[in-house]
CSV table of N, CA and C in Angstrom, one decimal:
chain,number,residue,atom,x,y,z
A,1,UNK,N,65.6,177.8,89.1
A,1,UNK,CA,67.0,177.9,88.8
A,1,UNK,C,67.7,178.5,90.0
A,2,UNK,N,68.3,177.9,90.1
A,2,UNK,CA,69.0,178.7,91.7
A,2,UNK,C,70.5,179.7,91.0
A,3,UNK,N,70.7,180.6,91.8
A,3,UNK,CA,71.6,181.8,91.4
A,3,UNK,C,73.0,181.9,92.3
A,4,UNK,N,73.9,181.8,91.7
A,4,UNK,CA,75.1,182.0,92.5
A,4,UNK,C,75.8,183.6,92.7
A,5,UNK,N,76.1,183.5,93.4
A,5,UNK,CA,77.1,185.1,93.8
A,5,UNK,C,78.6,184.7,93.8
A,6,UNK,N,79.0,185.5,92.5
A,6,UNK,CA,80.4,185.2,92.2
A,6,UNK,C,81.3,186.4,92.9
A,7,UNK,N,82.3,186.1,94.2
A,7,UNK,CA,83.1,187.0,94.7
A,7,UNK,C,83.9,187.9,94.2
A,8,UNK,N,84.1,187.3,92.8
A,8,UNK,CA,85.4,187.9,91.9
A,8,UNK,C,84.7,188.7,91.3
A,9,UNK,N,83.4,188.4,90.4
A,9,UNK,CA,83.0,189.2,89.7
A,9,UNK,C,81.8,190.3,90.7
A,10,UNK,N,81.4,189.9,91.4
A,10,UNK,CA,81.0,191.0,91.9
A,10,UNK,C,79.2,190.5,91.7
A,11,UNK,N,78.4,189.6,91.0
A,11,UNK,CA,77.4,189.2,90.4
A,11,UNK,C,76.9,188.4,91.0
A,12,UNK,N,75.5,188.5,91.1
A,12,UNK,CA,74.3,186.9,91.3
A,12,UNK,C,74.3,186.3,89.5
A,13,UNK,N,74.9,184.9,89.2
A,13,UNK,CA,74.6,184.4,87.7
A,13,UNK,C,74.4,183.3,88.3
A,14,UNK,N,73.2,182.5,86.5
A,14,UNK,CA,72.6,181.1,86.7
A,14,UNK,C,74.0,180.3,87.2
A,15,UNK,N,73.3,179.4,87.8
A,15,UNK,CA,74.0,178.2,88.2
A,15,UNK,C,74.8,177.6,87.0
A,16,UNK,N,74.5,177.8,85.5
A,16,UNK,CA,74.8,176.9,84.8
A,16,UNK,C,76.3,177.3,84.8
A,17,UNK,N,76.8,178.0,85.1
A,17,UNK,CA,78.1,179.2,84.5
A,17,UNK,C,78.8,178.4,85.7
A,18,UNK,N,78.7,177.8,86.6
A,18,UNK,CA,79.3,177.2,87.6
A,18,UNK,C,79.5,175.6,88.2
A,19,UNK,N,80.9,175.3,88.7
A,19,UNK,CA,81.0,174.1,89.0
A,19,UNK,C,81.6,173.6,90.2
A,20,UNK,N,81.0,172.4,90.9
A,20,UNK,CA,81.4,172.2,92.4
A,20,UNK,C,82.6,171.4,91.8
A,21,UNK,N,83.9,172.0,92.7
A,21,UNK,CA,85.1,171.1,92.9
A,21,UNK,C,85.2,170.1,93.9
A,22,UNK,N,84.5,169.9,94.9
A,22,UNK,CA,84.3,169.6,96.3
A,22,UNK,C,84.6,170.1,97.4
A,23,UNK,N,85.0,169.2,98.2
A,23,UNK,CA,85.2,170.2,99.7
A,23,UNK,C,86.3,171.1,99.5
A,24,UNK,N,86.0,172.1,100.4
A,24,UNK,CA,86.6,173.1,100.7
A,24,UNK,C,87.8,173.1,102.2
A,25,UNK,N,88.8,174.2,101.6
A,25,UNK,CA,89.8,173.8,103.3
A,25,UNK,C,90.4,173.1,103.7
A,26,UNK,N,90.8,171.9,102.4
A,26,UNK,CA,91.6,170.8,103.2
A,26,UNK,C,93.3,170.9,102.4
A,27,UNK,N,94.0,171.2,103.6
A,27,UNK,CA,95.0,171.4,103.5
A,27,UNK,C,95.6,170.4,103.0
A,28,UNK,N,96.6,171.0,101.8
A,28,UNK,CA,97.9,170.0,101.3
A,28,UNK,C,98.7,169.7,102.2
A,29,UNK,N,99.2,168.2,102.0
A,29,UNK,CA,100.2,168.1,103.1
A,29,UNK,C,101.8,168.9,102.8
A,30,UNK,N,102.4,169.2,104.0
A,30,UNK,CA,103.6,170.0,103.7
A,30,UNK,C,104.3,169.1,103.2
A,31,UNK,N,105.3,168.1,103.3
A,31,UNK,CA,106.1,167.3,103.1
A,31,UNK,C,105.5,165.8,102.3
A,32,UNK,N,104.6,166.2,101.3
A,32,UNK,CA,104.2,164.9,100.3
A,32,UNK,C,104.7,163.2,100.4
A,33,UNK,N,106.4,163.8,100.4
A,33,UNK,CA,107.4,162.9,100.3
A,33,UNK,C,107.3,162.0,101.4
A,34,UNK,N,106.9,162.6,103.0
A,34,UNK,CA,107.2,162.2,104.2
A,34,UNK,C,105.2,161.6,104.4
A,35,UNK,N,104.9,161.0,103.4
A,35,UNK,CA,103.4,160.9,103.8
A,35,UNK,C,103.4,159.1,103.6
A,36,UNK,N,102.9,158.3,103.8
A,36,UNK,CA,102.3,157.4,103.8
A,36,UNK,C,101.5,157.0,103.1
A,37,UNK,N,101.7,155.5,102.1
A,37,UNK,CA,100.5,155.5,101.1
A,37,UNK,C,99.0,155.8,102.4
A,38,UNK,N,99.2,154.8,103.1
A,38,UNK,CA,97.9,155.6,103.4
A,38,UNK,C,97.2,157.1,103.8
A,39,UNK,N,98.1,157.9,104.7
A,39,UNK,CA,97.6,159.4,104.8
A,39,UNK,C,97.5,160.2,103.3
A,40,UNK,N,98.7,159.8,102.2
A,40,UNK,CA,98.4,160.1,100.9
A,40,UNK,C,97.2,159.9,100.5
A,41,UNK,N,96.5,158.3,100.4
A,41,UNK,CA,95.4,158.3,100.1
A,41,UNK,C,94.3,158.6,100.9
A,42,UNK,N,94.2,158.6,102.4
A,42,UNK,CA,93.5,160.0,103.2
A,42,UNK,C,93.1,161.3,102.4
A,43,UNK,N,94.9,161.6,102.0
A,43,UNK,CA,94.4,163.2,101.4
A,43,UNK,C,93.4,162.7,100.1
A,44,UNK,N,94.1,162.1,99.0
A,44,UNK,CA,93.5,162.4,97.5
A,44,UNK,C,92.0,161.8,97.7
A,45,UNK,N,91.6,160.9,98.4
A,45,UNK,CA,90.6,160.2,98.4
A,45,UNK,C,89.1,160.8,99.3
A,46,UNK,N,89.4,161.1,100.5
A,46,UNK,CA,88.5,160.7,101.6
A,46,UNK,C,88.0,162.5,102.0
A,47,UNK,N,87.0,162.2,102.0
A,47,UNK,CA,86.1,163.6,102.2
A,47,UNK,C,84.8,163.2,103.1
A,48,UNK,N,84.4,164.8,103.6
A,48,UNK,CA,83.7,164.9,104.6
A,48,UNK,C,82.2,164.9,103.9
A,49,UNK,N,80.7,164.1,104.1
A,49,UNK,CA,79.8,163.9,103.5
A,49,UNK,C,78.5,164.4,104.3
A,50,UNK,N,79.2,165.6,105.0
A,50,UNK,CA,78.2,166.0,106.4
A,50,UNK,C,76.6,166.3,105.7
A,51,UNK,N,75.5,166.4,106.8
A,51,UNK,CA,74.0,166.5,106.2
A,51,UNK,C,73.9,167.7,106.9
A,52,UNK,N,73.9,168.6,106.1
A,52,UNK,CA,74.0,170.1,107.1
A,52,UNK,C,74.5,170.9,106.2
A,53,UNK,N,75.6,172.1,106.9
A,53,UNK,CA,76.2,173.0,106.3
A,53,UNK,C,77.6,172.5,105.7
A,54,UNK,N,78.3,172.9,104.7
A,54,UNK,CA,79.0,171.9,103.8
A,54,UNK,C,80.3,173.2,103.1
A,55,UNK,N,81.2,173.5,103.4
A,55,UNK,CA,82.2,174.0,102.7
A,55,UNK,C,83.0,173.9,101.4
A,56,UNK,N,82.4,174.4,100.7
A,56,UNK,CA,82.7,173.8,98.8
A,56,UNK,C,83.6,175.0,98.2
A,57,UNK,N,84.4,173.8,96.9
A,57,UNK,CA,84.9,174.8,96.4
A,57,UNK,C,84.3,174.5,95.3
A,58,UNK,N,84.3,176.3,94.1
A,58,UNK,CA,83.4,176.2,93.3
A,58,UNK,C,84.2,177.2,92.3
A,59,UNK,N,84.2,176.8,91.0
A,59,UNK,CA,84.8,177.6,90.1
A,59,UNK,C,83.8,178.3,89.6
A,60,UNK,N,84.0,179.5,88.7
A,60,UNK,CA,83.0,180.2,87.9
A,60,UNK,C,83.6,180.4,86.3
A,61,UNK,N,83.4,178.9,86.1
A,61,UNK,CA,83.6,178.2,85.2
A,61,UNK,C,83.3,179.1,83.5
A,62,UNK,N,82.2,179.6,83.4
A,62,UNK,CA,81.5,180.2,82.2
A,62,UNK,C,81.9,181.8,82.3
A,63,UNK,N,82.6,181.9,83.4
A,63,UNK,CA,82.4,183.8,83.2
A,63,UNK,C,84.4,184.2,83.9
A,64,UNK,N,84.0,184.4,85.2
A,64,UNK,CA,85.8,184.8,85.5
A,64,UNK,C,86.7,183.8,85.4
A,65,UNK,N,86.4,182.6,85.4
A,65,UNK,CA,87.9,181.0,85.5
A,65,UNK,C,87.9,181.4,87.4
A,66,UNK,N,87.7,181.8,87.8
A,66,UNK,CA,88.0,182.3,89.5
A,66,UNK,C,88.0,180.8,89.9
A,67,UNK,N,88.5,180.3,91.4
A,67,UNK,CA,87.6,179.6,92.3
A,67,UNK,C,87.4,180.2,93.2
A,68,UNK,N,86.6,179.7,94.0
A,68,UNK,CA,85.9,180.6,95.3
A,68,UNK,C,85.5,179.5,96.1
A,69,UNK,N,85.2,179.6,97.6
A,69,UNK,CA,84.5,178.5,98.5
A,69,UNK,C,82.9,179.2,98.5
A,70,UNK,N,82.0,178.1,98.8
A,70,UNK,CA,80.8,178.5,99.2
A,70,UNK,C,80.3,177.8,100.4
A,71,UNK,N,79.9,178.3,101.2
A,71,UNK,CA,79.1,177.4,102.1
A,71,UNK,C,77.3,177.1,102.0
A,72,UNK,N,77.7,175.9,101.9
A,72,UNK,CA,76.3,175.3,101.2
A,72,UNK,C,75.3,174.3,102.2
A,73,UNK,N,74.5,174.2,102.3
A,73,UNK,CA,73.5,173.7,103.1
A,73,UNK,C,73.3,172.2,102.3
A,74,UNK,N,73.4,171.3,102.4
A,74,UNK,CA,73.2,169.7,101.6
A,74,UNK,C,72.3,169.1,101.5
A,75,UNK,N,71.2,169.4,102.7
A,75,UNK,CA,69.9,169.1,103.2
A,75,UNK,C,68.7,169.9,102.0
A,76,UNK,N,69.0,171.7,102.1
A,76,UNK,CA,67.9,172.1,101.2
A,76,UNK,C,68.6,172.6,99.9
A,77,UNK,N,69.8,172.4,99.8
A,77,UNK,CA,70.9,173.0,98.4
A,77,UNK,C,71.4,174.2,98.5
A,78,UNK,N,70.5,175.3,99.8
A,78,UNK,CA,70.7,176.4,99.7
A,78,UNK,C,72.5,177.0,100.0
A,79,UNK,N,72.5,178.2,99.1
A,79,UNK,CA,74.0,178.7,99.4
A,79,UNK,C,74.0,179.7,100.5
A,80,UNK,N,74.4,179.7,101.8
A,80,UNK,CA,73.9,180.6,102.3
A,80,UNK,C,75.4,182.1,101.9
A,81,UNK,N,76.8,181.4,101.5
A,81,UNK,CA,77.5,182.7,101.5
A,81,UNK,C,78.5,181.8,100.6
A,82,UNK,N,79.3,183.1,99.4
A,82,UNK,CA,80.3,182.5,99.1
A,82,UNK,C,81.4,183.5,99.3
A,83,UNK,N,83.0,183.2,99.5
A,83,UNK,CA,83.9,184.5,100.0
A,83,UNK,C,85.1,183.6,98.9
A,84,UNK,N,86.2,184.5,98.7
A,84,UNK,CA,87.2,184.2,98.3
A,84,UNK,C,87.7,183.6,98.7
A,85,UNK,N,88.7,182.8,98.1
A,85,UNK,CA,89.9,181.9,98.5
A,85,UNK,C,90.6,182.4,99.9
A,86,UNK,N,90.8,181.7,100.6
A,86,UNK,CA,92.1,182.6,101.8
A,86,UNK,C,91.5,183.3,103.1
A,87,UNK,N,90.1,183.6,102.2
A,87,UNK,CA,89.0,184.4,103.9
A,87,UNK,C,88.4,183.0,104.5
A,88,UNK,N,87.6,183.3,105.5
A,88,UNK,CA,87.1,182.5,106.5
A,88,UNK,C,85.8,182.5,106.5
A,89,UNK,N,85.1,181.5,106.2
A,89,UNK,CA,83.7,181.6,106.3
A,89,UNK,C,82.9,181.7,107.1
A,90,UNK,N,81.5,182.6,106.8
A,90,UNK,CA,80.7,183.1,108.3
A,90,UNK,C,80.0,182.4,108.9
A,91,UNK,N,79.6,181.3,107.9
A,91,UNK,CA,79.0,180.3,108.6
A,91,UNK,C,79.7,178.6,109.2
A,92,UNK,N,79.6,178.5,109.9
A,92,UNK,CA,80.6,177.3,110.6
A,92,UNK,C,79.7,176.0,110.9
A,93,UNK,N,78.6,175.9,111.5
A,93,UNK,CA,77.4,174.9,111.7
A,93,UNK,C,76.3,175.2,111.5
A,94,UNK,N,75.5,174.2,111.5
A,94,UNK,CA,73.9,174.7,111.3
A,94,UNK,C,73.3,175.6,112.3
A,95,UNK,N,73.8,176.0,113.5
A,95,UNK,CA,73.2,176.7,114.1
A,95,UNK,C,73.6,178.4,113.8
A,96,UNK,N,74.5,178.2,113.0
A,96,UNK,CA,74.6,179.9,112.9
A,96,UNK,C,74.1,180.0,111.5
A,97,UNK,N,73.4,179.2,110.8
A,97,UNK,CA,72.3,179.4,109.6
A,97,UNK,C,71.2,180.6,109.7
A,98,UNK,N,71.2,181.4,108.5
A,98,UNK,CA,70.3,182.2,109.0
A,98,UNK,C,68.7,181.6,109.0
A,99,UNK,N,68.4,180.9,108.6
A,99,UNK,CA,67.0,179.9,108.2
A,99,UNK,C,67.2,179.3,110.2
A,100,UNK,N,68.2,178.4,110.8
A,100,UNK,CA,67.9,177.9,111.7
A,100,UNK,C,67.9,179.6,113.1
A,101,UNK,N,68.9,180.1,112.6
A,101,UNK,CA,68.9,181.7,113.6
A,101,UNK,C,67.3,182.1,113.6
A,102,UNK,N,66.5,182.2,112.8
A,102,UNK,CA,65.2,182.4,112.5
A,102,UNK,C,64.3,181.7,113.4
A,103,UNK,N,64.4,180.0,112.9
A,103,UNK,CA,63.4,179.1,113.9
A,103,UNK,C,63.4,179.4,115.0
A,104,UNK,N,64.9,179.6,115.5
A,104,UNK,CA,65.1,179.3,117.1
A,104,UNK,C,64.5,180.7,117.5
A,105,UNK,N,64.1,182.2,117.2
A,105,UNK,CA,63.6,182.8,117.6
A,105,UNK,C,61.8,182.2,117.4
A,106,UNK,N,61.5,181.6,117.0
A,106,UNK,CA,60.3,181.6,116.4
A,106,UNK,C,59.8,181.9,114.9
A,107,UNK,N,60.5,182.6,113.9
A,107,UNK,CA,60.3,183.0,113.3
A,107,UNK,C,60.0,181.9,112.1
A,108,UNK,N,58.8,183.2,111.1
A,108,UNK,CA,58.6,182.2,110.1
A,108,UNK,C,59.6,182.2,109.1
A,109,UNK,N,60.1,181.5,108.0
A,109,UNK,CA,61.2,181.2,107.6
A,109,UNK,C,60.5,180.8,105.7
């Protein structure tokens, strides 16, 4: 069962208490009115499906009602970090992973 770390509450809880919203970070457009069916449907529609490190948003659905971003790995599921709404996440690509920061020294993992 894999374990989530909820920002708000402060806690590692089962996964079951929790739910992916999708990607993370993507800004509302400012002026809706001034959008284009298409860039509209850009925003509502079209998301990023990278094989790597993955910026999610995730409610904690069963315990605070919070949302929160996580940065998630898509390849082995793993979470490497979740932060509040509005911060900036530590991890940016697969090479600042701590699992790939590891390999590239040698290390076993």
């Amino acid at each position: 069962m894999l374990h989530i770390f909820c920002p708000h509450c402060g806690e590692l809880r089962s996964e079951e208490e929790f739910h992916s919203s999708g990607q993370a970070h993507i800004p509302r457009p400012l002026d809706p009115n001034a959008c284009t069916d298409e860039q509209w449907g850009d925003y509502m529609f079209f998301r990023d499906n990278p094989r790597g490190l993955h910026h999610e948003l995730w409610i904690h659905a069963a315990g605070c009602r919070q949302y929160f971003n996580a940065t998630r790995d898509t390849v082995s599921y793993e979470i490497l970090e979740t932060y509040k709404i509005g911060q900036k996440p530590q991890f940016t690509d697969k090479a600042e992973s701590p699992k790939a920061a590891a390999q590239a020294l040698g290390e076993k993992v």
